[in-house]
Coordinates of C-alpha atoms in Angstrom, one line a residue:
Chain A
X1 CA -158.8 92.5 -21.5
X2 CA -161.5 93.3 -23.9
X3 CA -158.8 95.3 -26.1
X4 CA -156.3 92.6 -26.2
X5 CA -158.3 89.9 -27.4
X6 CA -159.4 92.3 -30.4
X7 CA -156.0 92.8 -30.9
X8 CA -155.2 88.6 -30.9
X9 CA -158.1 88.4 -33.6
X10 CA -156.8 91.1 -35.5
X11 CA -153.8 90.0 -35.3
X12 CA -154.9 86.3 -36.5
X13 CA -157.1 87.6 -39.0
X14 CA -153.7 89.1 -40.9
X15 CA -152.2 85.6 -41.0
X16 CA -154.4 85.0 -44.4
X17 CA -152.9 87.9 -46.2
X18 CA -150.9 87.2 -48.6
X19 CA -147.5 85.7 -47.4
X20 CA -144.5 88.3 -48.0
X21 CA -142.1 86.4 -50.4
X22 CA -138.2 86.0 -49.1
X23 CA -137.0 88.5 -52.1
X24 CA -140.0 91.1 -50.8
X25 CA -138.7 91.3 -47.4
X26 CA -135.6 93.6 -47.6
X27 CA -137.6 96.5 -45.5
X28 CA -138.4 93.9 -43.3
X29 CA -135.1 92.8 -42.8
X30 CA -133.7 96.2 -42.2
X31 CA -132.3 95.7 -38.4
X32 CA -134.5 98.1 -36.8
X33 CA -137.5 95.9 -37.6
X34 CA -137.0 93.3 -35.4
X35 CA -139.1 92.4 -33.3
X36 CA -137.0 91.5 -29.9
X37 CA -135.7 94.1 -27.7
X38 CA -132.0 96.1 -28.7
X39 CA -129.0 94.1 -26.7
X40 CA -128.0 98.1 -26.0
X41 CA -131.6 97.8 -24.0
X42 CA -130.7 94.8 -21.9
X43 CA -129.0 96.4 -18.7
X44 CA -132.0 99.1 -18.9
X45 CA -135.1 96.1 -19.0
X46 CA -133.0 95.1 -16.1
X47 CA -133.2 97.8 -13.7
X48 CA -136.9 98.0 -14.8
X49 CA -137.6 94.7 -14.1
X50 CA -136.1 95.5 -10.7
X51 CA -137.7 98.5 -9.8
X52 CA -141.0 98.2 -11.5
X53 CA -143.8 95.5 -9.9
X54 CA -144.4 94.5 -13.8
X55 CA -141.9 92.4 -15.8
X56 CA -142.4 89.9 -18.5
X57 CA -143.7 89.5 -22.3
X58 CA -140.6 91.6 -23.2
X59 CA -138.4 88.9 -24.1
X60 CA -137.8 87.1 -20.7
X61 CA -135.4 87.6 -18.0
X62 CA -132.1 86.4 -18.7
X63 CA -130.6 85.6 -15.3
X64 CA -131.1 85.6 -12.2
X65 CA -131.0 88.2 -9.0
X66 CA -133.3 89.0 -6.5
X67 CA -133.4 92.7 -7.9
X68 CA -133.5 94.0 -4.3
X69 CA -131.2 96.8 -4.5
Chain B
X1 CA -116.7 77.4 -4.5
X2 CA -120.8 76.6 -5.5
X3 CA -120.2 78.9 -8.1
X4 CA -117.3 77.8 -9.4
X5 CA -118.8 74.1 -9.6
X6 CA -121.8 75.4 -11.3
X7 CA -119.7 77.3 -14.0
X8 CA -117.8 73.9 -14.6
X9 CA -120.8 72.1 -15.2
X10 CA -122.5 74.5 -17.4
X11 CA -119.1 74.2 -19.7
X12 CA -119.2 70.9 -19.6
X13 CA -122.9 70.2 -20.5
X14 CA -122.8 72.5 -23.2
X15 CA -119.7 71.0 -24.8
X16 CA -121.3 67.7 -24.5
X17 CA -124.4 69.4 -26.2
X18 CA -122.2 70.6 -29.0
X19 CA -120.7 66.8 -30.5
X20 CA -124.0 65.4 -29.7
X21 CA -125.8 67.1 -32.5
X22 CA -123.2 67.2 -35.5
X23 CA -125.3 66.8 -38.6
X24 CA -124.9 64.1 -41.4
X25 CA -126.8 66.2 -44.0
X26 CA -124.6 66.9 -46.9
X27 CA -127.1 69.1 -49.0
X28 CA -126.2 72.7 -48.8
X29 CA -128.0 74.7 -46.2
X30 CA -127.0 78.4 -45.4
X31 CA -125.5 78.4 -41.9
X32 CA -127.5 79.8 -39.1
X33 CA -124.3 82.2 -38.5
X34 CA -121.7 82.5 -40.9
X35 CA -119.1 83.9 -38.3
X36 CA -118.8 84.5 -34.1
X37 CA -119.8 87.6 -33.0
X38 CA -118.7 89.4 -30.0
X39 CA -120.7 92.0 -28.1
X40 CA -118.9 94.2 -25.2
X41 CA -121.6 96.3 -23.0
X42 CA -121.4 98.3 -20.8
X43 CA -124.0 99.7 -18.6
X44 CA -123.5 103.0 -16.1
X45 CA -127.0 103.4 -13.8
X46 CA -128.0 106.2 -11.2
X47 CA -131.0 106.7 -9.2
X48 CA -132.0 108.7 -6.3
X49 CA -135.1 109.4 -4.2
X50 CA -136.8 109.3 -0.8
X51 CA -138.3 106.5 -0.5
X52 CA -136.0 103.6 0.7
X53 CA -137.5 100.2 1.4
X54 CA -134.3 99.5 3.5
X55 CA -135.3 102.0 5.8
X56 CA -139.2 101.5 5.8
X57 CA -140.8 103.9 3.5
X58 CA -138.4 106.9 3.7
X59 CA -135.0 107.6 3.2
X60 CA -132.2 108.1 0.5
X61 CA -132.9 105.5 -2.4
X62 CA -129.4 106.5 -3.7
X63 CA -127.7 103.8 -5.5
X64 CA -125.1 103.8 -8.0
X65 CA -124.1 100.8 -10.8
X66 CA -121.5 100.1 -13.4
X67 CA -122.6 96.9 -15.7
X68 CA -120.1 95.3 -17.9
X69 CA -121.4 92.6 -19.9
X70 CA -119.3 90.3 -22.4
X71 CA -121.9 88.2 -24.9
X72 CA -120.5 85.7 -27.4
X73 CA -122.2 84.1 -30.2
X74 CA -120.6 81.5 -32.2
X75 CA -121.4 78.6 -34.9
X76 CA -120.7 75.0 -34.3
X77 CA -121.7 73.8 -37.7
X78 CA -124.5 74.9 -40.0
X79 CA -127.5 74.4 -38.1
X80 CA -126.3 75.2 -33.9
X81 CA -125.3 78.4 -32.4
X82 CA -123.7 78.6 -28.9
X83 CA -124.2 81.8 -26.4
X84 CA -122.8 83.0 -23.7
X85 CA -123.2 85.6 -21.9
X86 CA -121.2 87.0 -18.9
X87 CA -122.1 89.9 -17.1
X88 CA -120.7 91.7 -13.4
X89 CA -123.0 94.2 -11.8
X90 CA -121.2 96.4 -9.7
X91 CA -123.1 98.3 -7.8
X92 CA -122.7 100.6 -4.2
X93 CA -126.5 101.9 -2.7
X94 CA -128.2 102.9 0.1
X95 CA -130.4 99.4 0.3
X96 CA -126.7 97.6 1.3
X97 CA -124.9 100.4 3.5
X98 CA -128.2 100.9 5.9
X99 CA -128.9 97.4 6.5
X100 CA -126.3 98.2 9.0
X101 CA -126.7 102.2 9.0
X102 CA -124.5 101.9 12.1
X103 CA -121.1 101.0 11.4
X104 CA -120.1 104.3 9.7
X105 CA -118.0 107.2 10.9
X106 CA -121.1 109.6 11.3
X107 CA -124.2 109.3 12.7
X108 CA -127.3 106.8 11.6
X109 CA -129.3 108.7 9.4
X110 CA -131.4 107.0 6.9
X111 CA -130.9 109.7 4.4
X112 CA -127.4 109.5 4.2
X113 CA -125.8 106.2 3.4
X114 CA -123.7 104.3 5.7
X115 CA -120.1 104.1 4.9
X116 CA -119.9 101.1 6.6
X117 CA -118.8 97.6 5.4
X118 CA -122.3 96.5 3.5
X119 CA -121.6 100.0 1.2
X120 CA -121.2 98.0 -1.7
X121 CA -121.2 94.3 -3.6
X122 CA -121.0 92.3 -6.6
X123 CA -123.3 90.8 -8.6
X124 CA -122.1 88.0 -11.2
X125 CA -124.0 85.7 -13.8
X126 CA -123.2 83.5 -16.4
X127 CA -126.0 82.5 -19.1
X128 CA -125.2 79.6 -21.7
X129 CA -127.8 79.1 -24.6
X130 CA -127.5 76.5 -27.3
X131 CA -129.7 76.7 -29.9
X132 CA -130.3 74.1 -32.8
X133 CA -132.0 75.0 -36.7
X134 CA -133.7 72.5 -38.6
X135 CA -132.4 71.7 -41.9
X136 CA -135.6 73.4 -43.4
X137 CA -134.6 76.4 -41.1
X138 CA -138.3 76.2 -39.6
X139 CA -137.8 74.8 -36.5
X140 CA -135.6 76.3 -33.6
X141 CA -135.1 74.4 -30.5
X142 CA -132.8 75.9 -27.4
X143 CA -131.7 74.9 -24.1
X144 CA -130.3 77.7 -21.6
X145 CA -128.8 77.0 -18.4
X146 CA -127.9 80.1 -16.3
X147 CA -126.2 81.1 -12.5
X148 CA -126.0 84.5 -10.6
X149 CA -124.4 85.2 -7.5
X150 CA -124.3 87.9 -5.3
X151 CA -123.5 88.4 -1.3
X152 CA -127.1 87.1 -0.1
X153 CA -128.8 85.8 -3.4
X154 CA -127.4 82.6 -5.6
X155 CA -129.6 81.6 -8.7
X156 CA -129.4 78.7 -10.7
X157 CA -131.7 79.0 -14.2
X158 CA -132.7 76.0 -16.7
X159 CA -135.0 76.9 -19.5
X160 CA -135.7 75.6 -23.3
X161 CA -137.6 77.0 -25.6
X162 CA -139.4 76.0 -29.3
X163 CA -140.0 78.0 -32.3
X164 CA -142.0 76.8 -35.3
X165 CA -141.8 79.2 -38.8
X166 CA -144.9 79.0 -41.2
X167 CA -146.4 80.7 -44.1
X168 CA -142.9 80.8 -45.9
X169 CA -141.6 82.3 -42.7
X170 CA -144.2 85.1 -42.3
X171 CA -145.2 83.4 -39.4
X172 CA -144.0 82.4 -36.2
X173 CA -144.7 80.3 -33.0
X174 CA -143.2 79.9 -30.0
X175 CA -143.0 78.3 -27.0
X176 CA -140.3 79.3 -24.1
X177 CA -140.4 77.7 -20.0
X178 CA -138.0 78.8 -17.4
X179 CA -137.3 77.4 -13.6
X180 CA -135.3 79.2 -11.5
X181 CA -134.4 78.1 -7.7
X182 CA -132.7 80.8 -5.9
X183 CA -131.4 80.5 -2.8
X184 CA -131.3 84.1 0.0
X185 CA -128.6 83.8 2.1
X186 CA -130.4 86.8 4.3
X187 CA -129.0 89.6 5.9
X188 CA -131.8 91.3 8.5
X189 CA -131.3 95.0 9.8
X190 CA -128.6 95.4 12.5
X191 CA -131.2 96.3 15.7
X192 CA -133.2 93.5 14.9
X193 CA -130.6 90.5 14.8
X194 CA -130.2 90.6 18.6
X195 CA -134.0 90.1 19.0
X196 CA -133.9 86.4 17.5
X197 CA -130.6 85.3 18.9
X198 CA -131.7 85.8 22.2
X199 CA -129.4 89.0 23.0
X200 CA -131.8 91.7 23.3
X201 CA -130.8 94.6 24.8
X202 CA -127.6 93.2 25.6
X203 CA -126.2 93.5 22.2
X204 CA -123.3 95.8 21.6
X205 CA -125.3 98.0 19.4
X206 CA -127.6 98.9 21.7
X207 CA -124.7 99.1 25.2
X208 CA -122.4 101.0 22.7
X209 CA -125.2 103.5 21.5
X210 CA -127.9 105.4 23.4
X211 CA -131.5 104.8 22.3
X212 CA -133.7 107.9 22.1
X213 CA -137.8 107.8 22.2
X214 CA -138.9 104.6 23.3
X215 CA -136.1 103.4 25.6
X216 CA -137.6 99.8 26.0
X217 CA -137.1 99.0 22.3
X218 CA -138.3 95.2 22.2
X219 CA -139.8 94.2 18.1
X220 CA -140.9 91.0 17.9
X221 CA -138.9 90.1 15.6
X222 CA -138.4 86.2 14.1
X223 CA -135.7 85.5 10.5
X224 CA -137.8 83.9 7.9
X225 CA -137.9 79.7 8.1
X226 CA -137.1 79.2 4.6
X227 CA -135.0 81.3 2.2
X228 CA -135.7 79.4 -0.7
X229 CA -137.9 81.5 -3.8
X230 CA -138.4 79.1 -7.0
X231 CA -140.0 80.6 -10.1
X232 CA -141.7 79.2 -12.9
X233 CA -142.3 81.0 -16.2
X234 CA -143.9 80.2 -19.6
X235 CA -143.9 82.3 -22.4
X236 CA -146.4 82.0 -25.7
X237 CA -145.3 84.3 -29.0
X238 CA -147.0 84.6 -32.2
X239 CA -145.2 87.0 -34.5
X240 CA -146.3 87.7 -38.0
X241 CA -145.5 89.8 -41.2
X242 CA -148.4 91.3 -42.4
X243 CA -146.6 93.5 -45.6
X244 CA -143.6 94.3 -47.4
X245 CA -143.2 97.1 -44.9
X246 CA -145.1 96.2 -41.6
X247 CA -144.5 93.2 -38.4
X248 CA -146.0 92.6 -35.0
X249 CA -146.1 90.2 -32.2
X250 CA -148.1 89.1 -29.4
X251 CA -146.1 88.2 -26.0
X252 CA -148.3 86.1 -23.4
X253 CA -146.5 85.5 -20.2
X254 CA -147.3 83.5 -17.1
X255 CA -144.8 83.3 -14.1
X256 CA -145.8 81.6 -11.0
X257 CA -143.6 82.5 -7.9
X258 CA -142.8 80.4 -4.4
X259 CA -141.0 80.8 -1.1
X260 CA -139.6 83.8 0.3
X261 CA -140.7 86.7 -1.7
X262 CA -139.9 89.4 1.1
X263 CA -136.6 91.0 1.1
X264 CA -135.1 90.4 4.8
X265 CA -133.5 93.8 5.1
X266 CA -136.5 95.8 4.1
X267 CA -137.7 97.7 7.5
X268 CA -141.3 98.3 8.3
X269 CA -143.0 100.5 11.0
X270 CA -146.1 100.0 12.1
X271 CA -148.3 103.1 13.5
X272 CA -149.4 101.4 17.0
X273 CA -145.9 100.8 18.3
X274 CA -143.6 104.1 19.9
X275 CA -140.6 104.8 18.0
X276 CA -137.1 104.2 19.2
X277 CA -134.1 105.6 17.5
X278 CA -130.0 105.6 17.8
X279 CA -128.7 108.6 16.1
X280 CA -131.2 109.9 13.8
X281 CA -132.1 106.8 12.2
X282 CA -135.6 105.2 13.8
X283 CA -135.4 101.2 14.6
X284 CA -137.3 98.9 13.0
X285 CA -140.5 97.5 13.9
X286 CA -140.1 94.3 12.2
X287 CA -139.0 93.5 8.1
X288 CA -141.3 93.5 5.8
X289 CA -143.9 90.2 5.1
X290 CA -145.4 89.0 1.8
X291 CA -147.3 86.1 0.7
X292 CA -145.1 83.1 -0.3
X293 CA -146.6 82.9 -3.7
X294 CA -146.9 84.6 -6.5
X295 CA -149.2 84.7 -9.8
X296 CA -148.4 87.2 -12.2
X297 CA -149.7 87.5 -15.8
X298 CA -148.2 89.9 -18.8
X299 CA -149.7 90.5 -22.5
X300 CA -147.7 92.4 -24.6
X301 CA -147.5 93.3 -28.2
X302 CA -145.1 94.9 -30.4
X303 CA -145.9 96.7 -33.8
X304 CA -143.0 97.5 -36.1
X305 CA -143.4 100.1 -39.3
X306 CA -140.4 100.5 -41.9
X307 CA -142.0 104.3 -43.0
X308 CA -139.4 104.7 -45.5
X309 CA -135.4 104.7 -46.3
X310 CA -134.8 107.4 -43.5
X311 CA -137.3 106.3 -41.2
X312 CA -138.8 103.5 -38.7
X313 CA -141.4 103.1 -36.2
X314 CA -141.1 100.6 -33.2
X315 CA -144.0 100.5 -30.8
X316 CA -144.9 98.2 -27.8
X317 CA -147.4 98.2 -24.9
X318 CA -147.7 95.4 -21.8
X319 CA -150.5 95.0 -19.4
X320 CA -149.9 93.2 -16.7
X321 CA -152.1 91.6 -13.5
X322 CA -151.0 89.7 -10.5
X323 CA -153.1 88.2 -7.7
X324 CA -151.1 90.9 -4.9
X325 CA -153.7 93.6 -6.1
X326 CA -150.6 94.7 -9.0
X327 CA -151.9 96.0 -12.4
X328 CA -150.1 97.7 -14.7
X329 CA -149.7 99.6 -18.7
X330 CA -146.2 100.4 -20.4
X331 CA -146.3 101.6 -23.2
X332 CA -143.2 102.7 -25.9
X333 CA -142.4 104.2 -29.0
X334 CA -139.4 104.6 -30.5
X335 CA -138.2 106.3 -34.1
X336 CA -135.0 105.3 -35.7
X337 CA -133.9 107.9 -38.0
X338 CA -131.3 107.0 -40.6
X339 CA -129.5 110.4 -40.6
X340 CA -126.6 108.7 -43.4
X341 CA -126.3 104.9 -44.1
X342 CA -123.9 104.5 -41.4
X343 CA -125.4 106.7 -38.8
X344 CA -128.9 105.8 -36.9
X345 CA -130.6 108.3 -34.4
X346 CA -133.1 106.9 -32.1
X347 CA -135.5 109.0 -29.9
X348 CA -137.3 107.3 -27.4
X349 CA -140.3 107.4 -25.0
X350 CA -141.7 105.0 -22.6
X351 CA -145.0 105.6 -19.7
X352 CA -145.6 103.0 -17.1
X353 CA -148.1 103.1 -14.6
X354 CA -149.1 100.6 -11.8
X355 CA -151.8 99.9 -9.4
X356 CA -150.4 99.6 -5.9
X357 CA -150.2 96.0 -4.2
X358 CA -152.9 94.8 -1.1
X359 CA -149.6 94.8 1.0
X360 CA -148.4 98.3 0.7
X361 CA -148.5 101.2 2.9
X362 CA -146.3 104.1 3.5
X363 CA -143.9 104.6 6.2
X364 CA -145.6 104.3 9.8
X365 CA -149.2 103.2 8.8
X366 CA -148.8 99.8 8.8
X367 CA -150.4 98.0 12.0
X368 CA -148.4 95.3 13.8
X369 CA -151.6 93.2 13.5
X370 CA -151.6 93.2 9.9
X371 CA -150.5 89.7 8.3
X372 CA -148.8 90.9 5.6
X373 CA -146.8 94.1 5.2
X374 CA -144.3 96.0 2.8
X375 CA -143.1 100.0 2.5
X376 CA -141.4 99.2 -0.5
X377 CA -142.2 101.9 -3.3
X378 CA -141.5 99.5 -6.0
X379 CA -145.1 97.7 -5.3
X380 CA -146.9 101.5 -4.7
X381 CA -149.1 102.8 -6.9
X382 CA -147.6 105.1 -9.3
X383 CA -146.2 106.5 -13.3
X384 CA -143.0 107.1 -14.9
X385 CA -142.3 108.5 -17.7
X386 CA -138.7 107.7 -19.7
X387 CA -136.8 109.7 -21.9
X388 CA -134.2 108.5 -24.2
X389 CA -131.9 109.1 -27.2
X390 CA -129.2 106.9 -28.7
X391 CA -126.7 107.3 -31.5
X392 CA -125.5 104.3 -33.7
X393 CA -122.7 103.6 -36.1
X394 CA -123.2 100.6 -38.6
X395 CA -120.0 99.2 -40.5
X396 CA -121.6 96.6 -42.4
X397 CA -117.9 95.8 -43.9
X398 CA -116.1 95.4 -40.6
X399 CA -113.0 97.0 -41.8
X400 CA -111.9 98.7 -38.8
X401 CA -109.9 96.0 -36.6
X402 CA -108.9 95.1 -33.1
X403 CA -106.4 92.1 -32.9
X404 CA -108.6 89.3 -35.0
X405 CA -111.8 91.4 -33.9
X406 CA -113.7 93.5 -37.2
X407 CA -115.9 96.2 -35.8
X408 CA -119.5 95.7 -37.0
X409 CA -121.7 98.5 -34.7
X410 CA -121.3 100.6 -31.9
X411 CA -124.2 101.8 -30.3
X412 CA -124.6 104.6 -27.2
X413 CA -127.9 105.3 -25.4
X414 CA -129.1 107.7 -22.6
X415 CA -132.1 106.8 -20.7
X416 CA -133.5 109.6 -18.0
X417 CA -136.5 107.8 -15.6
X418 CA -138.4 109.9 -13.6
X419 CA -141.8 108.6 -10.8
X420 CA -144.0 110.7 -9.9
X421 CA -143.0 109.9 -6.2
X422 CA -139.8 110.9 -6.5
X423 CA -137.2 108.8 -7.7
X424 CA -135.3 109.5 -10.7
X425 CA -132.5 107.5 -12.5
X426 CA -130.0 108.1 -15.4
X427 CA -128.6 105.6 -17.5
X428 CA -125.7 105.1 -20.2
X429 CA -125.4 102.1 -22.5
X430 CA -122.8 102.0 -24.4
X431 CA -122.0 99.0 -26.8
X432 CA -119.5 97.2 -29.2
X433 CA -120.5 94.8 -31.5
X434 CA -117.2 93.0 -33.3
X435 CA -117.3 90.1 -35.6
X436 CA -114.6 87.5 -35.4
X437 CA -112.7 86.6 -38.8

């Protein structure tokens, strides 16, 4: 818990830098930077979600099932 | 027929969504999506292990399942974007043949799966998402509406969500709350159904078949009063650029869980009652019992690195808490390689770990006094680890076609997933993104 408030103020802390102008962000924009899961990963977050007791703050579920099988 | 209904009203409401929020603005705005795309996946899954919930703690966890999923994106003027996404899951396991492990050609054994009827189902779902862009492009608002459907489960999802930008985009809030109300249409093991309709012994099953160990098999067994589960989820993100070359995000989740939580079919046997069994296959005590709520909690971050032309860094980690005794780390890292500039390697590796719930106990050591009661091995304590490499291919041109259909990515993934209790699954993703002209 300790670890992931650090993190959050961190994290806040970086929202003063300098913003990153829309010409600058071309690395950033490079389509393995985003920062959602693949759609190639959706059918695997699934059958995690499923057999795993932990699920969430991974982009959500997006339908649903009672993942019993 | 429910299903059907369900399907035509989603259509409808979304249309309706559609006219509703045609923009007067003349000034020229870039539109949100300059053309429909069309994504085909398709999803092939395999596990296997010991540990079957079906049949109480032990038993073949075998279960095979082919996912074909059909995801369309397309503009309705400059500012809205309509998805929808269709997927079938079809899928044959252990979990469905030995609910009734009797009414196959060999003998009840719960490490071989019936060949019965139950062998095998369908599971179907159809997610709508609209999705509107301020003028400015800094605010996003979306609605999703959503319906599954499979033999004993039906699932009707609403949900919206907000997202502010900031800080000339390098920031970003956002706000996202889901209901669902899911309805079990449950199925119980076959030996136990005669014990709440009054039949007993009586039953077929049991005149048909000869019961070995305990002869006077008598569970006291009652179906669940409800079979209504409603969940109730809100997600917070904060995502934000912090240089030319590095991104994160923070992911807060809270989901709050109600109704039947136990899966009817799932046996449980307790220590302090003699066993009874037809064939090999040892009759249930009684189906497993959970709390009727839930409260679970998940933080999660993600930390992106652009290293250089060839290579990219993608990490994430999650803990996660719930008030059934479940805690729990992932962790993941994966490294896209940019072998040429249309090919795209990515190596990947995942760990998870979890406490085990207040509820769970392996097969037989449960005690028929207990309250609450599981042998599931999804809530047991233990770690996987997750292997996996995929292979993409980028046409940023789209010149290869199919019918009106210009091929923009194709993408193929293996997955291996091994516990340390056991069970151990494959799976192959592979994917077709196309853009429509």
């Amino acid at each position: 818990m300790k670890k992931i408030i650090i993190v959050v103020f961190i994290m806040s802390g970086l929202t003063s830098c300098v913003a990153v102008k829309e010409y600058e962000k071309i690395n950033l924009n490079d389509p393995d930077m985003v920062l959602s899961q693949s759609k190639i990963d959706k059918s695997e977050t699934t059958f995690q979600s499923y057999r795993e007791a932990a699920s969430g703050a991974n982009g959500g579920k997006t339908g649903g099932g009672c993942g019993c099988n | 027929m429910k299903m059907k209904k369900v399907i035509i009203l989603l259509v409808i409401m979304l249309s309706g969504i559609s006219y509703a929020q045609q923009d007067s603005t003349t000034v020229y705005k870039k539109r949100v999506l300059e053309k429909t795309e069309v994504d085909f996946l398709f999803n092939y899954y395999a596990q296997d292990g010991d540990n079957a919930a079906v049949s109480g703690g032990i038993g073949t966890e075998e279960l095979t399942d082919i996912v074909p999923n059909f995801i369309v994106r397309m503009p309705l003027n400059d500012d809205d974007v309509l998805t929808v996404d269709f997927g079938v899951s079809a899928y044959s396991s252990a979990s469905t043949s030995n609910v009734d492990p009797f009414d196959g050609n060999q003998p009840a054994d719960p490490f071989q799966a019936s060949t019965g009827a139950s062998e095998s189902d369908l599971w179907l779902n159809l997610t709508g998402i609209y999705s509107h862009s301020s003028d400015d492009r800094n605010s996003i608002w979306s609605g999703k509406l959503s319906v599954s459907s499979e033999y004993d489960y039906f699932s009707v999802g609403l949900g919206g969500s907000y997202t502010k930008l900031f800080n000339e985009k390098n920031t970003e809030l956002s706000i996202n709350a889901n209901v669902y109300i899911d309805t079990w249409n449950a199925i119980y093991p076959r030996e136990l159904r005669p014990f709440d309709n009054g039949l007993g012994l009586s039953d077929p099953l049991f005149t048909n078949n000869t019961i070995t160990g305990n002869a006077n098999y008598n569970p006291d067994f009652k179906e669940f009063d409800s079979e209504g589960r409603n969940s109730y989820s809100l997600s917070l993100g904060f995502s934000q650029i912090i240089n030319k070359n590095i991104q994160g995000a923070l992911l807060f989740d809270v989901v709050q869980q109600d109704g039947l939580l136990s899966t009817p079919f799932q046996r449980v046997y307790f220590s302090d009652i003699v066993d009874s069994f037809i064939d090999n296959f040892q009759l249930a005590d009684d189906v497993e019992r959970l709390p009727d709520s839930r409260f679970k909690i998940a933080f999660g971050g993600r930390l992106n690195f652009y290293l250089n032309e060839v290579f990219v860094l993608r990490t994430y980690y999650r803990y996660y808490f719930d008030d059934w005794g479940v805690q729990s780390h992932t962790a993941s890292i994966e490294l896209p390689i940019k072998i040429t500039n249309k090919f795209t390697l990515y190596p990947t590796y995942r760990y998870y770990d979890q406490t085990a719930a207040d509820y769970f106990a392996p097969y037989e050591t449960h005690l028929s006094t207990d309250e609450f009661y599981t042998s599931d091995y999804d809530l047991s304590e233990y770690n996987a680890n997750q292997f996996g490499f995929g292979v993409s291919y980028t046409d940023i041109f789209s010149k290869f076609h199919i019918w009106k259909l210009g091929l923009k990515r194709i993408d193929l993934k293996y997955n291996n997933y091994k516990r340390n209790t056991g069970l151990s699954a494959n799976n192959i993703a592979l994917g077709f993104s196309f853009v429509l002209d």
